[in-house]
Coordinates of N, CA and C in Angstrom, one line a residue:
X1 N 136.8 67.4 69.3 CA 135.5 67.7 69.7 C 135.3 69.2 69.7
X2 N 134.3 69.7 68.9 CA 134.1 71.1 68.8 C 133.4 71.6 70.0
X3 N 133.7 72.9 70.3 CA 133.0 73.5 71.5 C 131.6 74.0 71.0
X4 N 130.7 73.8 71.9 CA 129.3 74.2 71.6 C 128.9 75.2 72.6
X5 N 128.0 76.1 72.2 CA 127.4 77.1 73.0 C 126.4 76.5 74.0
X6 N 126.4 76.9 75.2 CA 125.3 76.4 76.1 C 124.0 77.0 75.6
X7 N 122.9 76.3 75.9 CA 121.6 76.8 75.5 C 121.2 78.1 76.2
X8 N 120.4 78.9 75.6 CA 120.1 80.2 76.3 C 119.2 79.9 77.5
X9 N 119.3 80.8 78.5 CA 118.5 80.6 79.7 C 117.0 80.6 79.4
X10 N 116.2 80.0 80.3 CA 114.8 80.0 80.1 C 114.3 81.4 80.3
X11 N 113.2 81.8 79.6 CA 112.7 83.2 79.8 C 112.2 83.4 81.2
X12 N 112.4 84.6 81.7 CA 111.9 84.9 83.1 C 110.4 85.1 83.1
X13 N 109.7 84.4 84.0 CA 108.3 84.5 84.1 C 107.8 85.9 84.5
X14 N 106.7 86.3 84.0 CA 106.1 87.6 84.4 C 105.2 87.4 85.6
X15 N 105.4 88.0 86.7 CA 104.6 87.9 87.9 C 103.5 88.9 88.0
X16 N 103.5 89.9 87.2 CA 102.5 90.9 87.3 C 102.8 91.9 88.5
X17 N 101.8 92.5 89.0 CA 102.0 93.4 90.1 C 102.3 92.7 91.4
X18 N 103.2 93.2 92.3 CA 103.3 92.7 93.6 C 102.1 92.9 94.5
X19 N 102.1 92.2 95.6 CA 100.9 92.3 96.5 C 100.9 93.5 97.4
X20 N 101.8 94.4 97.2 CA 102.0 95.6 98.1 C 100.7 96.4 98.1
X21 N 100.1 96.7 99.3 CA 98.9 97.5 99.3 C 99.1 98.9 98.8
X22 N 98.1 99.4 98.2 CA 98.2 100.8 97.6 C 98.6 101.9 98.5
X23 N 98.1 101.8 99.8 CA 98.4 102.8 100.8 C 99.6 102.5 101.6
X24 N 100.5 101.6 101.1 CA 101.6 101.2 101.9 C 102.6 102.3 102.3
X25 N 102.8 103.2 101.3 CA 103.7 104.4 101.6 C 103.2 105.2 102.8
X26 N 101.9 105.4 102.9 CA 101.3 106.2 104.0 C 101.5 105.4 105.3
X27 N 101.2 104.1 105.2 CA 101.4 103.2 106.4 C 102.9 103.3 106.9
X28 N 103.8 103.3 105.9 CA 105.2 103.2 106.2 C 105.7 104.5 106.9
X29 N 105.1 105.7 106.4 CA 105.5 107.0 107.0 C 105.0 107.1 108.5
X30 N 103.8 106.5 108.7 CA 103.2 106.6 110.1 C 103.6 105.5 111.1
X31 N 104.4 104.5 110.6 CA 104.8 103.4 111.5 C 105.8 103.9 112.6
X32 N 105.9 103.2 113.7 CA 106.9 103.5 114.7 C 108.3 103.1 114.1
X33 N 109.3 103.8 114.5 CA 110.6 103.6 113.9 C 111.1 102.2 114.0
X34 N 110.8 101.5 115.1 CA 111.3 100.2 115.3 C 110.4 99.1 114.7
X35 N 109.3 99.5 114.1 CA 108.4 98.4 113.6 C 108.8 98.0 112.2
X36 N 108.9 96.7 111.9 CA 109.2 96.2 110.6 C 108.0 96.0 109.8
X37 N 108.0 96.5 108.6 CA 106.8 96.3 107.7 C 107.4 95.7 106.4
X38 N 106.7 94.7 105.9 CA 107.1 94.0 104.7 C 106.1 94.2 103.6
X39 N 106.4 94.9 102.6 CA 105.4 95.0 101.5 C 105.1 93.8 100.7
X40 N 106.0 92.8 100.8 CA 105.9 91.5 100.1 C 105.6 90.4 101.0
X41 N 104.7 90.7 102.0 CA 104.5 89.6 103.0 C 103.8 88.4 102.4
X42 N 102.9 88.6 101.5 CA 102.2 87.5 100.9 C 103.2 86.6 100.2
X43 N 104.1 87.1 99.4 CA 105.1 86.3 98.7 C 106.0 85.6 99.6
X44 N 106.4 86.3 100.7 CA 107.2 85.7 101.7 C 106.5 84.5 102.4
X45 N 105.3 84.6 102.7 CA 104.5 83.5 103.3 C 104.4 82.4 102.4
X46 N 104.2 82.7 101.1 CA 104.0 81.6 100.1 C 105.3 80.8 100.0
X47 N 106.4 81.5 99.9 CA 107.7 80.8 99.8 C 108.0 80.0 101.0
X48 N 107.7 80.5 102.2 CA 108.0 79.7 103.4 C 107.0 78.5 103.5
X49 N 105.8 78.7 103.1 CA 104.9 77.5 103.1 C 105.3 76.5 102.1
X50 N 105.8 76.9 101.0 CA 106.3 75.9 100.0 C 107.5 75.1 100.6
X51 N 108.4 75.8 101.3 CA 109.5 75.1 102.0 C 109.0 74.1 103.0
X52 N 108.0 74.5 103.8 CA 107.4 73.6 104.8 C 106.8 72.4 104.1
X53 N 106.1 72.6 103.0 CA 105.3 71.5 102.4 C 106.3 70.6 101.6
X54 N 107.5 71.1 101.2 CA 108.4 70.2 100.4 C 109.6 69.8 101.2
X55 N 109.5 69.8 102.5 CA 110.6 69.3 103.4 C 111.9 70.1 103.1
X56 N 111.8 71.4 102.9 CA 112.9 72.4 102.8 C 113.7 72.1 101.6
X57 N 113.1 71.6 100.5 CA 113.9 71.4 99.2 C 113.7 72.6 98.4
X58 N 114.7 73.5 98.4 CA 114.6 74.8 97.7 C 114.4 74.7 96.2
X59 N 114.9 73.6 95.6 CA 114.7 73.5 94.2 C 113.2 73.4 93.8
X60 N 112.4 72.9 94.7 CA 110.9 72.8 94.4 C 110.2 74.1 94.6
X61 N 110.9 75.1 95.2 CA 110.2 76.3 95.5 C 110.8 77.5 94.7
X62 N 111.6 77.2 93.7 CA 112.2 78.3 92.9 C 111.2 79.4 92.5
X63 N 110.0 78.9 92.0 CA 109.1 79.9 91.5 C 108.7 80.9 92.6
X64 N 108.4 80.4 93.8 CA 108.0 81.3 94.9 C 109.2 82.3 95.3
X65 N 110.4 81.8 95.3 CA 111.6 82.6 95.6 C 111.8 83.7 94.6
X66 N 111.6 83.3 93.3 CA 111.7 84.3 92.2 C 110.6 85.4 92.3
X67 N 109.4 84.9 92.7 CA 108.3 85.9 92.9 C 108.6 86.8 94.0
X68 N 109.1 86.3 95.1 CA 109.5 87.2 96.3 C 110.6 88.2 95.9
X69 N 111.6 87.7 95.2 CA 112.7 88.6 94.8 C 112.2 89.7 93.8
X70 N 111.3 89.3 92.9 CA 110.8 90.4 92.0 C 110.0 91.4 92.7
X71 N 109.2 91.0 93.7 CA 108.4 91.9 94.5 C 109.3 92.8 95.3
X72 N 110.3 92.3 95.9 CA 111.3 93.2 96.7 C 112.0 94.1 95.7
X73 N 112.4 93.7 94.5 CA 113.1 94.5 93.6 C 112.2 95.7 93.2
X74 N 110.9 95.4 92.8 CA 110.0 96.4 92.4 C 109.7 97.4 93.6
X75 N 109.6 96.9 94.8 CA 109.4 97.7 95.9 C 110.6 98.7 96.2
X76 N 111.8 98.1 96.1 CA 113.0 99.0 96.3 C 113.1 100.0 95.2
X77 N 112.8 99.7 94.0 CA 112.8 100.7 92.9 C 111.8 101.8 93.2
X78 N 110.7 101.4 93.7 CA 109.6 102.4 94.0 C 110.1 103.3 95.1
X79 N 110.7 102.7 96.1 CA 111.2 103.5 97.3 C 112.3 104.5 96.8
X80 N 113.2 104.0 96.0 CA 114.3 104.9 95.5 C 113.6 106.1 94.7
X81 N 112.6 105.8 93.9 CA 112.0 106.8 93.1 C 111.3 107.9 94.0
X82 N 110.6 107.4 95.0 CA 110.0 108.3 96.0 C 110.9 109.1 96.8
X83 N 112.1 108.5 97.1 CA 113.1 109.3 97.9 C 113.7 110.4 97.0
X84 N 114.0 110.0 95.7 CA 114.5 111.1 94.8 C 113.5 112.2 94.6
X85 N 112.3 111.9 94.6 CA 111.2 112.9 94.4 C 110.9 113.7 95.7
X86 N 111.5 113.2 96.8 CA 111.3 113.9 98.1 C 110.0 113.6 98.7
X87 N 109.4 112.5 98.3 CA 108.1 112.1 98.9 C 108.2 111.2 100.1
X88 N 109.4 110.7 100.4 CA 109.6 109.9 101.6 C 110.7 110.4 102.4

């Protein structure tokens, strides 16, 4: 029996721009130290709502989890860029 290559992974969907408000950096600078602010709150709520609607079956909510991860990734890259530039 010859060995075969597994099929290539499915292409990653393009989610566009995250839902982070444009003035989030200013809000973040002015917040109280102990206050938690989530720039991806919309994506977080959508993923949790999907879990609630689908009886916590994570496989049915993969799209929402991927969208949330992409938002957080873009946000962290932006934060790193701003810190390196001395703006945060």
